Amino acid sequence: MSHSATSSPPSTPSLFLLPRRHNFASPQSLSDWLKPRLPSDSFASWGIKPGTKNVHNLWLELAEGETSLADSTPPIRTVQVVTVRVAGKHGKFLVEAYQELSDGNVRKRGRPLSEKMKPNEDPESAAVRAIREELGSVIIGGGEAGVIEVEDIVRIDPNSYEMRVEEKVSDSYPGLPGCYVLHTVCATVEGLPEGDFCTYEVEEYGASEEKNLADKAVSVKKHYWTWVSADSIKP
């Protein structure tokens, strides 16, 4: 289920602050809280079923303020997501075909570049960060800091902003209902390959202070990209 909301970007980040319900001391305390609130077979599949994440991932999302959980049965996970429709030549748009994960599994995507937003982050800043993190290995000299400033080669259309809310059960966390606030912008990025290509994720949870826990989370190692026509992109 989805609901369209606005075509104007938020004037202040505070309009989209996530409600923070719980601070869990550890992934184990989060697991103990979730178990009686979720279908047992669904929860047991986290990190086991190919393409899913585990409780360490969700704990890190909560710890970094990217996600909130409502105190309900089942809990509802709310997350702010920026989606970047990167335009290329001949009316094509960039789509992530699939991801290679740290556990060796492959997760199908079939959607434009997207990234969870940080607390107090506006959509344009989140879009630039998402481009740097997911496409940086092919546009900034193989990831060497200072070779090219991403801000210098990214152009975001200020009139392209759209926001909608989508409610569905999470693919990453089976059995967990999600409320996704989707912020979409269109952009152009100089220096991208014209054909299919892949990029490397540089330590998806590298900025986390909980490095030992981040190592137990399922992370993305490679992104595989392709160019498609506009009418091929999922809404």
XYZ file of C-alpha atoms in Angstrom:
235
model
C 0.000 0.000 0.000
C 1.367 3.430 -0.901
C 0.250 7.007 -0.342
C 1.514 10.035 -2.248
C 2.195 13.009 -0.031
C 4.059 15.959 -1.525
C 6.134 17.176 -4.449
C 8.099 19.729 -2.421
C 11.163 18.777 -0.376
C 10.959 19.292 3.382
C 12.156 22.756 4.413
C 13.656 21.400 7.635
C 14.820 17.895 8.540
C 12.766 18.020 11.742
C 9.629 17.391 9.711
C 10.773 13.810 9.218
C 12.349 12.859 12.513
C 11.720 9.218 13.350
C 9.863 8.375 16.564
C 12.348 6.608 18.820
C 10.641 3.973 20.947
C 13.383 1.729 22.274
C 17.097 1.787 22.989
C 18.291 -1.804 23.115
C 21.540 -2.501 24.928
C 22.530 -5.305 22.576
C 21.307 -7.376 19.622
C 20.364 -10.080 22.140
C 18.058 -7.727 24.049
C 16.460 -6.710 20.757
C 16.025 -10.378 19.819
C 14.402 -11.133 23.167
C 11.982 -8.230 22.642
C 11.095 -9.282 19.087
C 10.566 -13.012 19.608
C 7.135 -12.862 21.289
C 5.988 -10.178 18.866
C 6.756 -11.854 15.532
C 5.754 -15.161 13.893
C 8.363 -17.652 15.077
C 9.007 -19.163 11.646
C 9.508 -15.727 10.074
C 11.866 -14.488 12.774
C 13.876 -17.723 12.629
C 14.552 -17.089 8.923
C 16.373 -13.789 9.508
C 19.910 -14.097 8.184
C 19.205 -17.686 7.142
C 16.880 -17.247 4.194
C 18.919 -15.980 1.214
C 18.723 -12.216 0.807
C 17.573 -11.492 4.371
C 19.346 -9.560 7.105
C 19.802 -10.573 10.729
C 19.055 -9.033 14.108
C 22.516 -7.408 14.191
C 21.546 -5.391 11.107
C 18.341 -4.163 12.720
C 20.147 -3.320 15.970
C 22.691 -1.235 14.038
C 19.880 0.574 12.181
C 18.282 1.443 15.514
C 21.586 2.439 17.121
C 22.413 4.776 14.228
C 18.947 6.319 14.135
C 18.076 5.019 10.666
C 15.070 3.014 11.875
C 12.442 3.111 14.601
C 10.211 0.360 15.975
C 6.676 0.893 17.238
C 5.769 -0.874 20.476
C 3.086 -3.083 18.949
C 2.480 -6.699 18.000
C 3.902 -7.078 15.492
C 6.199 -4.036 15.756
C 6.179 -1.640 12.800
C 9.550 -0.590 11.446
C 9.622 2.961 10.108
C 12.466 4.054 7.867
C 13.182 7.123 5.745
C 14.629 6.198 2.337
C 16.062 8.385 -0.402
C 15.665 7.052 -3.941
C 17.836 8.564 -6.676
C 16.725 8.228 -10.283
C 20.063 8.665 -12.061
C 19.488 9.694 -15.684
C 21.855 8.588 -18.433
C 22.017 8.894 -22.189
C 19.140 8.134 -24.564
C 16.501 8.478 -21.865
C 17.848 5.590 -19.801
C 17.891 5.402 -16.010
C 20.251 3.545 -13.693
C 18.846 0.528 -11.834
C 20.529 -1.777 -9.365
C 19.940 -5.270 -10.775
C 21.234 -7.218 -7.777
C 23.632 -7.186 -4.836
C 26.329 -9.587 -3.690
C 26.165 -9.988 0.088
C 28.818 -10.771 2.686
C 27.266 -14.170 3.391
C 27.718 -15.193 -0.251
C 24.069 -14.818 -1.214
C 22.727 -12.657 -4.020
C 19.777 -10.331 -3.481
C 17.710 -9.202 -6.468
C 16.851 -5.503 -6.509
C 15.472 -4.142 -9.797
C 15.167 -0.579 -8.468
C 16.995 2.758 -8.624
C 19.765 3.628 -6.210
C 18.322 3.894 -2.709
C 19.685 4.419 0.777
C 18.361 4.748 4.312
C 18.538 8.341 5.517
C 20.455 9.439 8.595
C 18.834 11.435 11.416
C 18.360 15.140 10.517
C 19.514 14.489 6.931
C 17.646 16.235 4.115
C 16.854 14.331 0.895
C 19.430 16.134 -1.272
C 22.275 15.512 1.181
C 21.188 11.891 1.522
C 21.142 11.517 -2.268
C 24.699 12.822 -2.611
C 25.881 10.517 0.182
C 24.127 7.542 -1.429
C 25.840 8.254 -4.750
C 29.212 8.550 -3.019
C 28.785 5.288 -1.086
C 27.277 3.107 -3.804
C 28.773 4.528 -7.021
C 31.958 6.050 -5.661
C 34.233 3.185 -6.657
C 33.744 4.025 -10.350
C 33.558 7.828 -10.201
C 36.130 8.977 -7.620
C 39.277 7.215 -8.726
C 38.607 3.779 -7.315
C 37.558 5.131 -3.948
C 40.695 7.202 -3.230
C 39.606 10.143 -1.139
C 40.186 13.538 -2.718
C 40.595 12.377 -6.334
C 37.191 13.752 -7.316
C 34.641 15.470 -5.115
C 31.280 13.794 -5.689
C 29.473 17.097 -5.162
C 31.255 18.461 -8.249
C 29.918 15.785 -10.605
C 26.388 15.308 -9.261
C 23.489 17.467 -10.412
C 20.157 17.029 -8.648
C 17.019 18.393 -10.326
C 15.451 20.677 -7.683
C 12.012 20.259 -9.292
C 12.053 16.463 -9.263
C 11.342 15.837 -5.578
C 8.495 13.492 -4.695
C 7.531 11.838 -1.422
C 5.234 8.915 -0.773
C 4.618 6.439 2.020
C 4.611 2.705 1.354
C 3.440 0.057 3.826
C 4.500 -3.549 3.344
C 6.162 -6.468 5.118
C 9.931 -6.188 4.936
C 11.841 -8.352 2.464
C 14.986 -7.990 4.571
C 13.249 -8.882 7.856
C 10.493 -11.448 7.129
C 7.365 -11.007 9.212
C 8.220 -7.435 10.223
C 5.762 -4.838 8.841
C 7.391 -1.726 7.456
C 6.392 1.878 6.891
C 8.700 3.358 4.266
C 8.790 7.130 3.768
C 10.257 7.343 0.262
C 11.942 10.567 -0.867
C 12.678 10.508 -4.620
C 14.894 12.865 -6.619
C 16.294 12.800 -10.156
C 20.007 13.364 -10.768
C 22.792 13.164 -13.317
C 26.237 11.846 -12.425
C 29.286 12.479 -14.588
C 31.702 9.654 -15.327
C 29.425 6.632 -15.091
C 29.971 3.757 -17.565
C 27.464 3.608 -20.418
C 27.050 -0.173 -20.158
C 26.397 -2.549 -17.267
C 28.894 -2.260 -14.413
C 29.470 -3.160 -10.767
C 30.659 -1.149 -7.793
C 32.155 -2.086 -4.447
C 30.637 -1.156 -1.109
C 33.333 0.211 1.195
C 32.531 -1.106 4.683
C 28.753 -0.674 4.774
C 28.879 -0.432 8.580
C 32.412 0.936 8.698
C 31.341 4.138 10.447
C 29.663 2.244 13.252
C 31.258 2.481 16.681
C 30.208 -1.143 17.261
C 32.678 -2.705 14.824
C 32.513 -6.147 16.429
C 28.730 -6.212 16.010
C 28.936 -4.781 12.493
C 31.094 -7.751 11.503
C 28.194 -10.062 12.424
C 25.684 -8.176 10.274
C 24.922 -9.114 6.656
C 26.466 -6.406 4.498
C 26.573 -5.556 0.805
C 29.900 -6.217 -0.907
C 29.076 -5.466 -4.553
C 26.330 -3.649 -6.442
C 25.481 -4.623 -10.020
C 23.975 -1.879 -12.189
C 22.213 -1.672 -15.530
C 20.496 1.024 -17.611
C 16.789 0.686 -18.378
C 14.003 2.743 -19.949
C 11.899 4.928 -17.664
C 8.810 2.742 -18.047
C 10.783 -0.269 -16.757
C 11.347 1.248 -13.323
C 9.126 0.025 -10.536
C 6.997 2.787 -8.979
